[in-house]
Amino acid sequence: MSKISHSPPRGRWRCGLTALIIPIIFVYFLLASWSASGRDTNKFWPGEELEKLKMIRTHLRKINKPPIKTIKSPDGDLIDCVITHQQPAFDHPQLKGQRPLLEAPPSPVRPSGRRYEKRGGVGVSHEDFQLWKRSGESCPKGTVPIRRTTEKDILRASSTRSFGRKMTSKHIVRRSESSTTGHQHAVGYVTGREQYFYGAKASINVWAPRVANPDEFSLSQIWVISGSFGDDLNTIEAGWQVSPELYGDNSPRFFTYWTSDAYQATGCYNLLCSGFIQTNNDIAIGAAISPTSSYEGGQFDISLLVWMDPKHGNWWLEFGDGALVGYWPSFLFTHLQSNASMVQFGGEIVNSSPDTHTATQMGSGHFADEGFAKASYFRNLEIVDFDNSLVPPSNLQVLADYPDCYDIQSGYNSVWGNYFYYGGPGRNEKCP
Ligand SMILES: *[C@@H]1O[C@H](CO)[C@@H](O)[C@H](O)[C@H]1NC(C)=O
């Protein structure tokens, strides 16, 4: 009875041999092709390219922290749930080994006690404005959702070093004399001698403007600024942006930015360097916003507040009514350690087209005079005073550096408080 099993029929033996040989051949070819590609690496990847790839991988290992869970967004983004004290901020020498502050800062209060009605545009809550949450998945308590950076993201940037940074000194409103290439703005701002600010709040209409060239962007945001316009400019910025270079698509994304040396060596977007400490497990910075507004259709806006915690001096970011996103520790800054000297709200685009003006849109791509549901808006503009009160800006001024390309018109009413419409199409008859 055991004979058969001891000497299997030839057919079966051959079959067994084949089964053994095929994997061996497969492994052999795999090894051969692997070692060949290894050998050929220097042939096909010039030393410089190889170095670049190595740098990118090292950089990715540094900024992408090991997740305990990953959520796939419908747009292809991967959202990593990272243990809160392992997020990039805690790589900072001054934050190593620490944990985020648990104590929430006191919210600024309106002395009048008034609440703004939500009429006109629909304010979206922090649960409802992010595309990745459509999956119904969420990040567990004790983690923060972080948009994973890919090799492709970095390859789109001009260098690994510049990835996630804004390399420019012309970022804040300043008209360049001869050429229209560079950053262009349509903004409302408050500033003044001996005037100090401790925060800013606004509801920002969200659109998906066209960005005509891959190295351009279109954003709408709040700026909190201090220092001179020289090398010591400190800014905190938050809003939405369309940036094909940074994200690889044309969706508006919720973003943050900071610098303490006029966009030179410090600071970055989102969590792409150590600095901003995220405390919220429900909001992913850099993730796509959905829904967005449509022309003569539904209008959506996000409400953002950036303000200084009077006790610790850290600058906090709040989304909607009461969702704390996280904070920028006071020590990141020089001037912003004490106060802000200017607050700015509005749109900015980059024009990289030297001959004709870019067709990159700002806001909705329509001029301010078209008004509601056509032009983009900022409503309920407020600033935070020295005593942590939320008050209307007393002397809001508006400025568009190229009003034939993008413009701005401000107004006041009892529902929207201080507001403005802004934006434009870029290239048109008057902006050739
Ligand atoms: C505001 O900050 C500046 C530093 O940028 C400082 O010189 C000034 O004294 C501060 N003012 C107040 C009232 O804290």
Short mmCIF file of C-alpha atoms and ligand atoms in Angstrom, two decimals:
data_model
loop_
_atom_site.label_atom_id
_atom_site.label_comp_id
_atom_site.label_asym_id
_atom_site.label_seq_id
_atom_site.Cartn_x
_atom_site.Cartn_y
_atom_site.Cartn_z
CA MET A 1 0.00 0.00 0.00
CA SER A 2 2.90 2.28 0.59
CA LYS A 3 4.61 1.37 -2.67
CA ILE A 4 2.72 3.83 -4.72
CA SER A 5 3.53 6.68 -2.53
CA HIS A 6 7.22 5.78 -2.32
CA SER A 7 7.69 5.64 -6.04
CA PRO A 8 5.31 8.04 -7.62
CA PRO A 9 4.43 7.53 -11.25
CA ARG A 10 6.86 9.22 -13.61
CA GLY A 11 4.34 11.74 -14.74
CA ARG A 12 3.82 13.03 -11.30
CA TRP A 13 7.56 13.14 -10.64
CA ARG A 14 8.14 15.18 -13.76
CA CYS A 15 5.38 17.42 -12.74
CA GLY A 16 6.99 17.89 -9.35
CA LEU A 17 10.32 18.61 -10.95
CA THR A 18 8.79 21.24 -13.22
CA ALA A 19 7.10 22.75 -10.24
CA LEU A 20 10.49 23.01 -8.59
CA ILE A 21 12.39 24.22 -11.64
CA ILE A 22 9.98 26.97 -12.66
CA PRO A 23 10.35 28.89 -9.41
CA ILE A 24 14.13 28.40 -9.56
CA ILE A 25 14.27 29.80 -13.07
CA PHE A 26 11.97 32.62 -12.01
CA VAL A 27 14.10 33.47 -9.01
CA TYR A 28 17.23 33.25 -11.17
CA PHE A 29 15.83 35.74 -13.67
CA LEU A 30 14.60 37.96 -10.93
CA LEU A 31 18.05 38.00 -9.35
CA ALA A 32 19.71 38.43 -12.73
CA SER A 33 17.53 41.35 -13.73
CA TRP A 34 17.88 42.87 -10.30
CA SER A 35 21.68 42.67 -10.35
CA ALA A 36 21.70 43.87 -13.96
CA SER A 37 19.60 46.86 -13.10
CA GLY A 38 21.92 47.42 -10.18
CA ARG A 39 24.94 47.31 -12.45
CA ASP A 40 23.26 49.41 -15.08
CA THR A 41 22.15 52.00 -12.60
CA ASN A 42 25.18 54.12 -13.26
CA LYS A 43 24.69 53.80 -17.00
CA PHE A 44 21.09 54.96 -17.05
CA TRP A 45 21.09 57.16 -13.98
CA PRO A 46 23.84 59.71 -14.16
CA GLY A 47 25.42 60.23 -10.74
CA GLU A 48 23.50 63.44 -10.25
CA GLU A 49 20.11 61.81 -10.87
CA LEU A 50 20.94 58.97 -8.53
CA GLU A 51 21.95 61.43 -5.84
CA LYS A 52 18.68 63.27 -6.36
CA LEU A 53 16.66 60.10 -6.00
CA LYS A 54 18.55 59.19 -2.83
CA MET A 55 17.94 62.68 -1.46
CA ILE A 56 14.23 62.43 -2.23
CA ARG A 57 13.93 59.07 -0.47
CA THR A 58 15.82 60.34 2.57
CA HIS A 59 13.59 63.40 2.67
CA LEU A 60 10.43 61.29 2.37
CA ARG A 61 11.57 59.06 5.22
CA LYS A 62 12.02 62.19 7.30
CA ILE A 63 8.63 63.78 6.61
CA ASN A 64 6.38 60.71 6.18
CA LYS A 65 6.03 59.24 9.64
CA PRO A 66 5.07 55.57 10.06
CA PRO A 67 1.26 55.45 10.20
CA ILE A 68 -0.83 53.18 12.36
CA LYS A 69 -3.58 53.36 9.73
CA THR A 70 -3.83 54.72 6.19
CA ILE A 71 -6.98 56.05 4.55
CA LYS A 72 -7.29 56.27 0.78
CA SER A 73 -9.04 59.39 -0.50
CA PRO A 74 -11.13 59.20 -3.70
CA ASP A 75 -8.64 61.57 -5.37
CA GLY A 76 -5.76 59.15 -4.78
CA ASP A 77 -4.30 60.92 -1.75
CA LEU A 78 -3.15 58.74 1.09
CA ILE A 79 -3.97 60.04 4.54
CA ASP A 80 -1.72 58.56 7.21
CA CYS A 81 -2.90 58.43 10.82
CA VAL A 82 0.32 59.24 12.70
CA ILE A 83 0.74 59.10 16.47
CA THR A 84 0.37 62.70 17.58
CA HIS A 85 3.76 63.06 19.23
CA GLN A 86 5.49 61.47 16.23
CA GLN A 87 4.35 64.14 13.73
CA PRO A 88 7.07 66.16 11.94
CA ALA A 89 6.92 69.07 14.42
CA PHE A 90 8.55 66.91 17.08
CA ASP A 91 11.70 66.55 14.97
CA HIS A 92 12.40 70.18 15.82
CA PRO A 93 15.36 70.42 18.21
CA GLN A 94 13.29 72.58 20.56
CA LEU A 95 10.37 70.13 20.58
CA LYS A 96 12.19 66.78 20.67
CA GLY A 97 10.66 64.40 23.19
CA GLN A 98 7.76 66.74 23.93
CA ARG A 99 4.01 66.30 23.49
CA PRO A 100 1.43 68.77 22.22
CA LEU A 101 -0.13 71.15 24.73
CA LEU A 102 -3.40 69.80 26.02
CA GLU A 103 -4.66 73.08 27.36
CA ALA A 104 -6.91 74.78 24.78
CA PRO A 105 -6.32 78.52 24.43
CA PRO A 106 -9.13 80.88 25.47
CA SER A 107 -11.22 81.70 22.40
CA PRO A 108 -11.44 85.36 21.50
CA VAL A 109 -14.86 86.80 22.30
CA ARG A 110 -16.95 89.43 20.56
CA PRO A 111 -17.54 92.26 23.03
CA SER A 112 -20.95 92.87 21.47
CA GLY A 113 -21.81 89.21 22.06
CA ARG A 114 -23.21 89.08 18.55
CA ARG A 115 -23.19 85.98 16.40
CA TYR A 116 -23.11 86.21 12.66
CA GLU A 117 -26.01 84.63 10.86
CA LYS A 118 -25.13 82.06 8.26
CA ARG A 119 -27.03 83.65 5.42
CA GLY A 120 -25.74 83.79 1.87
CA GLY A 121 -22.91 81.33 1.52
CA VAL A 122 -23.06 78.05 3.37
CA GLY A 123 -20.37 77.63 5.98
CA VAL A 124 -19.12 74.06 5.88
CA SER A 125 -18.34 72.30 9.12
CA HIS A 126 -15.01 70.65 9.73
CA GLU A 127 -16.58 67.20 9.29
CA ASP A 128 -17.98 67.98 5.86
CA PHE A 129 -15.37 69.84 3.87
CA GLN A 130 -12.73 67.24 3.14
CA LEU A 131 -12.87 64.81 0.26
CA TRP A 132 -10.95 62.04 2.08
CA LYS A 133 -13.67 61.78 4.72
CA ARG A 134 -16.14 60.52 2.11
CA SER A 135 -14.75 57.05 2.71
CA GLY A 136 -16.36 57.18 6.14
CA GLU A 137 -13.01 56.30 7.71
CA SER A 138 -11.36 58.39 10.38
CA CYS A 139 -8.15 58.59 12.36
CA PRO A 140 -8.29 57.20 15.90
CA LYS A 141 -7.83 59.44 18.96
CA GLY A 142 -4.16 60.01 19.75
CA THR A 143 -3.25 60.26 16.06
CA VAL A 144 -3.35 63.05 13.48
CA PRO A 145 -4.28 62.65 9.80
CA ILE A 146 -1.37 63.68 7.56
CA ARG A 147 -1.42 63.75 3.75
CA ARG A 148 1.40 61.46 2.62
CA THR A 149 4.03 63.08 0.39
CA THR A 150 5.01 60.97 -2.61
CA GLU A 151 8.12 60.79 -4.79
CA LYS A 152 6.06 62.31 -7.58
CA ASP A 153 5.17 65.30 -5.38
CA ILE A 154 8.84 66.04 -4.83
CA LEU A 155 9.89 65.35 -8.42
CA ARG A 156 7.49 68.08 -9.55
CA ALA A 157 9.31 70.65 -7.43
CA SER A 158 12.39 72.29 -8.90
CA SER A 159 14.53 70.79 -6.11
CA THR A 160 14.12 68.72 -2.97
CA ARG A 161 15.22 71.75 -1.00
CA SER A 162 12.56 74.01 -2.47
CA PHE A 163 9.80 71.42 -2.02
CA GLY A 164 7.09 72.80 0.24
CA ARG A 165 8.68 76.22 0.41
CA LYS A 166 7.81 79.49 -1.30
CA MET A 167 11.03 80.79 -2.76
CA THR A 168 10.22 84.42 -3.21
CA SER A 169 10.71 87.76 -1.63
CA LYS A 170 7.85 89.36 -3.53
CA HIS A 171 5.22 87.43 -1.70
CA ILE A 172 3.52 90.21 0.17
CA VAL A 173 1.89 93.05 -1.74
CA ARG A 174 4.59 95.08 -3.43
CA ARG A 175 4.28 96.27 -6.97
CA SER A 176 7.22 95.27 -9.13
CA GLU A 177 8.23 98.14 -11.36
CA SER A 178 8.82 96.77 -14.82
CA SER A 179 7.32 93.35 -15.30
CA THR A 180 4.09 91.69 -14.30
CA THR A 181 5.71 88.32 -13.74
CA GLY A 182 5.73 87.19 -10.15
CA HIS A 183 3.15 87.24 -7.41
CA GLN A 184 -0.02 89.30 -7.87
CA HIS A 185 -2.59 90.12 -5.22
CA ALA A 186 -6.05 91.45 -4.58
CA VAL A 187 -6.30 91.95 -0.84
CA GLY A 188 -7.92 93.76 2.04
CA TYR A 189 -5.57 94.71 4.87
CA VAL A 190 -5.31 96.51 8.18
CA THR A 191 -2.16 98.07 9.51
CA GLY A 192 -1.13 101.27 11.21
CA ARG A 193 1.42 103.01 13.36
CA GLU A 194 1.31 101.73 16.90
CA GLN A 195 -1.39 99.27 15.91
CA TYR A 196 -0.90 95.71 17.05
CA PHE A 197 -2.92 92.65 16.16
CA TYR A 198 -3.30 89.30 17.88
CA GLY A 199 -5.22 87.41 15.26
CA ALA A 200 -7.64 87.43 12.34
CA LYS A 201 -10.82 85.63 11.34
CA ALA A 202 -12.83 85.36 8.11
CA SER A 203 -15.11 83.09 6.14
CA ILE A 204 -13.53 82.36 2.79
CA ASN A 205 -15.58 81.36 -0.26
CA VAL A 206 -14.08 78.20 -1.82
CA TRP A 207 -13.71 77.81 -5.59
CA ALA A 208 -11.56 75.76 -7.93
CA PRO A 209 -9.90 78.43 -10.08
CA ARG A 210 -8.02 77.40 -13.20
CA VAL A 211 -4.24 77.44 -12.83
CA ALA A 212 -2.84 77.73 -16.35
CA ASN A 213 0.80 76.68 -15.79
CA PRO A 214 2.14 73.89 -13.60
CA ASP A 215 4.53 76.24 -11.76
CA GLU A 216 1.82 78.77 -10.87
CA PHE A 217 -0.72 78.74 -8.04
CA SER A 218 -3.90 80.51 -7.01
CA LEU A 219 -4.72 80.93 -3.35
CA SER A 220 -7.12 82.69 -1.02
CA GLN A 221 -6.03 83.16 2.56
CA ILE A 222 -5.53 85.12 5.74
CA TRP A 223 -2.07 86.53 6.47
CA VAL A 224 -0.87 87.48 9.93
CA ILE A 225 2.31 89.49 9.47
CA SER A 226 5.04 91.14 11.51
CA GLY A 227 8.49 92.55 10.92
CA SER A 228 9.79 94.64 8.07
CA PHE A 229 9.60 93.64 4.46
CA GLY A 230 13.29 92.76 4.61
CA ASP A 231 14.82 89.50 5.79
CA ASP A 232 13.03 89.35 9.11
CA LEU A 233 9.45 89.17 7.86
CA ASN A 234 7.34 86.80 9.96
CA THR A 235 4.09 85.44 8.56
CA ILE A 236 1.42 82.89 9.39
CA GLU A 237 -0.91 82.03 6.52
CA ALA A 238 -3.95 79.79 6.21
CA GLY A 239 -6.63 79.29 3.58
CA TRP A 240 -7.15 77.30 0.41
CA GLN A 241 -4.84 76.95 -2.57
CA VAL A 242 -4.72 75.33 -6.00
CA SER A 243 -1.12 74.31 -6.70
CA PRO A 244 -0.42 71.68 -9.37
CA GLU A 245 3.24 71.72 -8.39
CA LEU A 246 2.64 70.98 -4.73
CA TYR A 247 -0.25 68.51 -5.07
CA GLY A 248 -0.29 67.29 -8.68
CA ASP A 249 -3.86 68.39 -9.45
CA ASN A 250 -6.21 71.38 -9.70
CA SER A 251 -8.28 70.88 -6.54
CA PRO A 252 -8.46 73.59 -3.89
CA ARG A 253 -6.78 72.36 -0.73
CA PHE A 254 -6.88 73.51 2.86
CA PHE A 255 -3.36 74.71 3.67
CA THR A 256 -1.17 76.54 6.16
CA TYR A 257 2.16 78.30 5.81
CA TRP A 258 4.66 80.03 8.06
CA THR A 259 8.03 81.76 7.78
CA SER A 260 10.17 83.75 10.17
CA ASP A 261 12.73 85.03 7.66
CA ALA A 262 10.82 86.29 4.61
CA TYR A 263 10.47 82.89 2.92
CA GLN A 264 14.19 82.13 2.91
CA ALA A 265 15.40 79.34 5.21
CA THR A 266 12.56 78.81 7.66
CA GLY A 267 8.99 77.75 7.23
CA CYS A 268 6.95 75.70 4.81
CA TYR A 269 3.49 74.65 3.76
CA ASN A 270 1.39 72.36 5.93
CA LEU A 271 3.40 69.81 7.91
CA LEU A 272 6.18 69.63 5.31
CA CYS A 273 8.78 70.79 7.83
CA SER A 274 8.85 70.77 11.59
CA GLY A 275 6.98 73.72 13.05
CA PHE A 276 3.19 73.52 13.12
CA ILE A 277 1.85 71.15 15.79
CA GLN A 278 -1.40 69.53 14.78
CA THR A 279 -3.77 68.57 17.56
CA ASN A 280 -6.88 67.64 15.56
CA ASN A 281 -7.54 64.03 14.52
CA ASP A 282 -10.26 64.90 12.04
CA ILE A 283 -8.73 67.53 9.72
CA ALA A 284 -5.95 66.78 7.22
CA ILE A 285 -3.97 69.85 6.16
CA GLY A 286 -3.15 69.78 2.44
CA ALA A 287 -6.20 67.62 1.64
CA ALA A 288 -8.72 68.53 -1.06
CA ILE A 289 -11.78 70.58 -0.12
CA SER A 290 -15.16 69.40 -1.32
CA PRO A 291 -17.75 70.77 -2.06
CA THR A 292 -16.56 73.85 -3.95
CA SER A 293 -18.72 76.73 -5.18
CA SER A 294 -20.14 77.01 -8.68
CA TYR A 295 -21.05 80.00 -10.84
CA GLU A 296 -24.66 81.03 -10.12
CA GLY A 297 -24.87 77.84 -8.05
CA GLY A 298 -24.17 76.67 -4.50
CA GLN A 299 -21.75 78.79 -2.46
CA PHE A 300 -19.55 77.25 0.19
CA ASP A 301 -17.13 78.89 2.56
CA ILE A 302 -14.68 77.87 5.26
CA SER A 303 -14.26 79.93 8.38
CA LEU A 304 -10.72 80.27 9.75
CA LEU A 305 -9.35 81.98 12.83
CA VAL A 306 -5.65 82.46 13.59
CA TRP A 307 -4.92 83.97 16.99
CA MET A 308 -2.41 84.17 19.77
CA ASP A 309 -2.96 82.35 23.04
CA PRO A 310 -2.55 85.24 25.51
CA LYS A 311 -1.06 82.92 28.12
CA HIS A 312 1.59 80.98 26.18
CA GLY A 313 2.07 83.19 23.12
CA ASN A 314 1.48 80.32 20.67
CA TRP A 315 -0.49 81.03 17.51
CA TRP A 316 -3.52 78.74 17.12
CA LEU A 317 -5.61 77.83 14.10
CA GLU A 318 -9.33 77.16 14.44
CA PHE A 319 -11.60 75.82 11.71
CA GLY A 320 -15.31 76.70 11.61
CA ASP A 321 -16.87 77.22 14.98
CA GLY A 322 -14.58 75.66 17.50
CA ALA A 323 -12.46 72.94 15.83
CA LEU A 324 -8.87 73.58 16.90
CA VAL A 325 -6.51 72.40 14.17
CA GLY A 326 -3.25 73.00 16.04
CA TYR A 327 -0.70 75.70 16.77
CA TRP A 328 2.59 77.32 15.79
CA PRO A 329 4.82 77.50 18.88
CA SER A 330 5.82 81.05 19.70
CA PHE A 331 9.57 80.25 19.54
CA LEU A 332 9.37 79.66 15.76
CA PHE A 333 9.10 83.41 15.30
CA THR A 334 10.90 86.60 16.14
CA HIS A 335 8.47 89.53 15.80
CA LEU A 336 5.36 87.36 15.95
CA GLN A 337 6.40 86.37 19.47
CA SER A 338 4.86 89.64 20.64
CA ASN A 339 2.20 90.68 18.12
CA ALA A 340 1.35 91.16 14.46
CA SER A 341 1.75 94.54 12.77
CA MET A 342 -0.51 93.75 9.83
CA VAL A 343 -3.38 91.48 8.92
CA GLN A 344 -4.21 90.75 5.32
CA PHE A 345 -7.06 88.83 3.62
CA GLY A 346 -7.48 87.94 -0.04
CA GLY A 347 -6.13 86.29 -3.14
CA GLU A 348 -2.70 85.73 -4.61
CA ILE A 349 -1.60 84.14 -7.87
CA VAL A 350 1.72 83.59 -9.60
CA ASN A 351 2.18 84.81 -13.15
CA SER A 352 5.07 82.92 -14.73
CA SER A 353 4.24 83.91 -18.27
CA PRO A 354 6.67 86.61 -19.50
CA ASP A 355 5.00 87.60 -22.80
CA THR A 356 1.26 87.47 -22.38
CA HIS A 357 -0.34 87.53 -18.93
CA THR A 358 -1.21 84.14 -17.49
CA ALA A 359 -4.80 82.90 -17.74
CA THR A 360 -4.58 81.64 -14.16
CA GLN A 361 -7.73 82.69 -12.32
CA MET A 362 -8.05 84.21 -8.88
CA GLY A 363 -11.08 83.44 -6.69
CA SER A 364 -13.86 82.31 -9.04
CA GLY A 365 -12.12 83.74 -12.11
CA HIS A 366 -14.66 86.60 -12.19
CA PHE A 367 -14.21 90.26 -11.28
CA ALA A 368 -15.52 91.66 -8.02
CA ASP A 369 -18.38 93.69 -9.53
CA GLU A 370 -20.24 90.54 -10.55
CA GLY A 371 -21.11 90.01 -6.87
CA PHE A 372 -22.65 87.07 -5.06
CA ALA A 373 -22.52 83.56 -6.56
CA LYS A 374 -20.33 84.86 -9.38
CA ALA A 375 -17.33 86.54 -7.79
CA SER A 376 -15.52 84.98 -4.82
CA TYR A 377 -15.90 86.61 -1.40
CA PHE A 378 -14.44 86.93 2.09
CA ARG A 379 -17.09 87.76 4.70
CA ASN A 380 -17.22 88.57 8.41
CA LEU A 381 -13.66 89.90 8.48
CA GLU A 382 -12.52 90.37 12.05
CA ILE A 383 -9.30 90.95 13.93
CA VAL A 384 -8.25 89.95 17.43
CA ASP A 385 -7.31 92.78 19.78
CA PHE A 386 -4.77 92.94 22.62
CA ASP A 387 -7.43 91.81 25.12
CA ASN A 388 -8.41 88.74 23.09
CA SER A 389 -11.57 90.32 21.72
CA LEU A 390 -12.83 89.73 18.22
CA VAL A 391 -13.65 93.05 16.58
CA PRO A 392 -14.33 94.37 13.07
CA PRO A 393 -11.21 95.82 11.39
CA SER A 394 -11.45 99.55 11.98
CA ASN A 395 -9.74 100.73 8.84
CA LEU A 396 -9.86 98.07 6.16
CA GLN A 397 -8.08 99.11 2.99
CA VAL A 398 -8.13 97.24 -0.29
CA LEU A 399 -5.47 96.90 -2.92
CA ALA A 400 -5.10 95.07 -6.22
CA ASP A 401 -1.65 95.23 -7.81
CA TYR A 402 -3.01 94.60 -11.33
CA PRO A 403 -6.69 95.59 -11.22
CA ASP A 404 -7.17 94.88 -14.92
CA CYS A 405 -6.28 91.25 -14.22
CA TYR A 406 -7.72 90.76 -10.70
CA ASP A 407 -9.62 93.30 -8.62
CA ILE A 408 -11.36 93.80 -5.27
CA GLN A 409 -14.36 95.72 -3.86
CA SER A 410 -15.15 95.93 -0.18
CA GLY A 411 -18.42 96.58 1.60
CA TYR A 412 -20.27 96.35 4.88
CA ASN A 413 -23.69 95.07 5.84
CA SER A 414 -25.26 93.76 9.02
CA VAL A 415 -25.18 90.11 7.98
CA TRP A 416 -21.74 89.83 6.43
CA GLY A 417 -20.07 92.55 8.52
CA ASN A 418 -16.93 93.66 6.70
CA TYR A 419 -16.66 91.74 3.46
CA PHE A 420 -15.22 91.99 -0.03
CA TYR A 421 -15.53 90.43 -3.44
CA TYR A 422 -12.24 89.82 -5.26
CA GLY A 423 -10.63 87.93 -8.12
CA GLY A 424 -10.55 87.86 -11.88
CA PRO A 425 -9.69 85.86 -14.96
CA GLY A 426 -6.08 86.96 -15.44
CA ARG A 427 -5.51 87.33 -19.19
CA ASN A 428 -8.29 89.29 -20.90
CA GLU A 429 -8.59 92.29 -23.26
CA LYS A 430 -7.46 94.74 -20.60
CA CYS A 431 -4.79 92.43 -19.20
CA PRO A 432 -3.10 91.15 -22.34
C1 LIG B 1 4.84 94.43 19.07
O1 LIG B 1 5.93 93.72 18.53
C2 LIG B 1 7.08 94.50 18.28
C3 LIG B 1 8.12 93.56 17.69
O2 LIG B 1 7.85 93.29 16.39
C4 LIG B 1 7.59 95.13 19.55
O3 LIG B 1 8.68 95.98 19.27
C5 LIG B 1 6.47 95.94 20.19
O4 LIG B 1 6.89 96.43 21.43
C6 LIG B 1 5.25 95.05 20.40
N1 LIG B 1 4.17 95.84 20.96
C7 LIG B 1 3.45 95.45 21.97
C8 LIG B 1 2.37 96.36 22.41
O5 LIG B 1 3.61 94.35 22.50
#
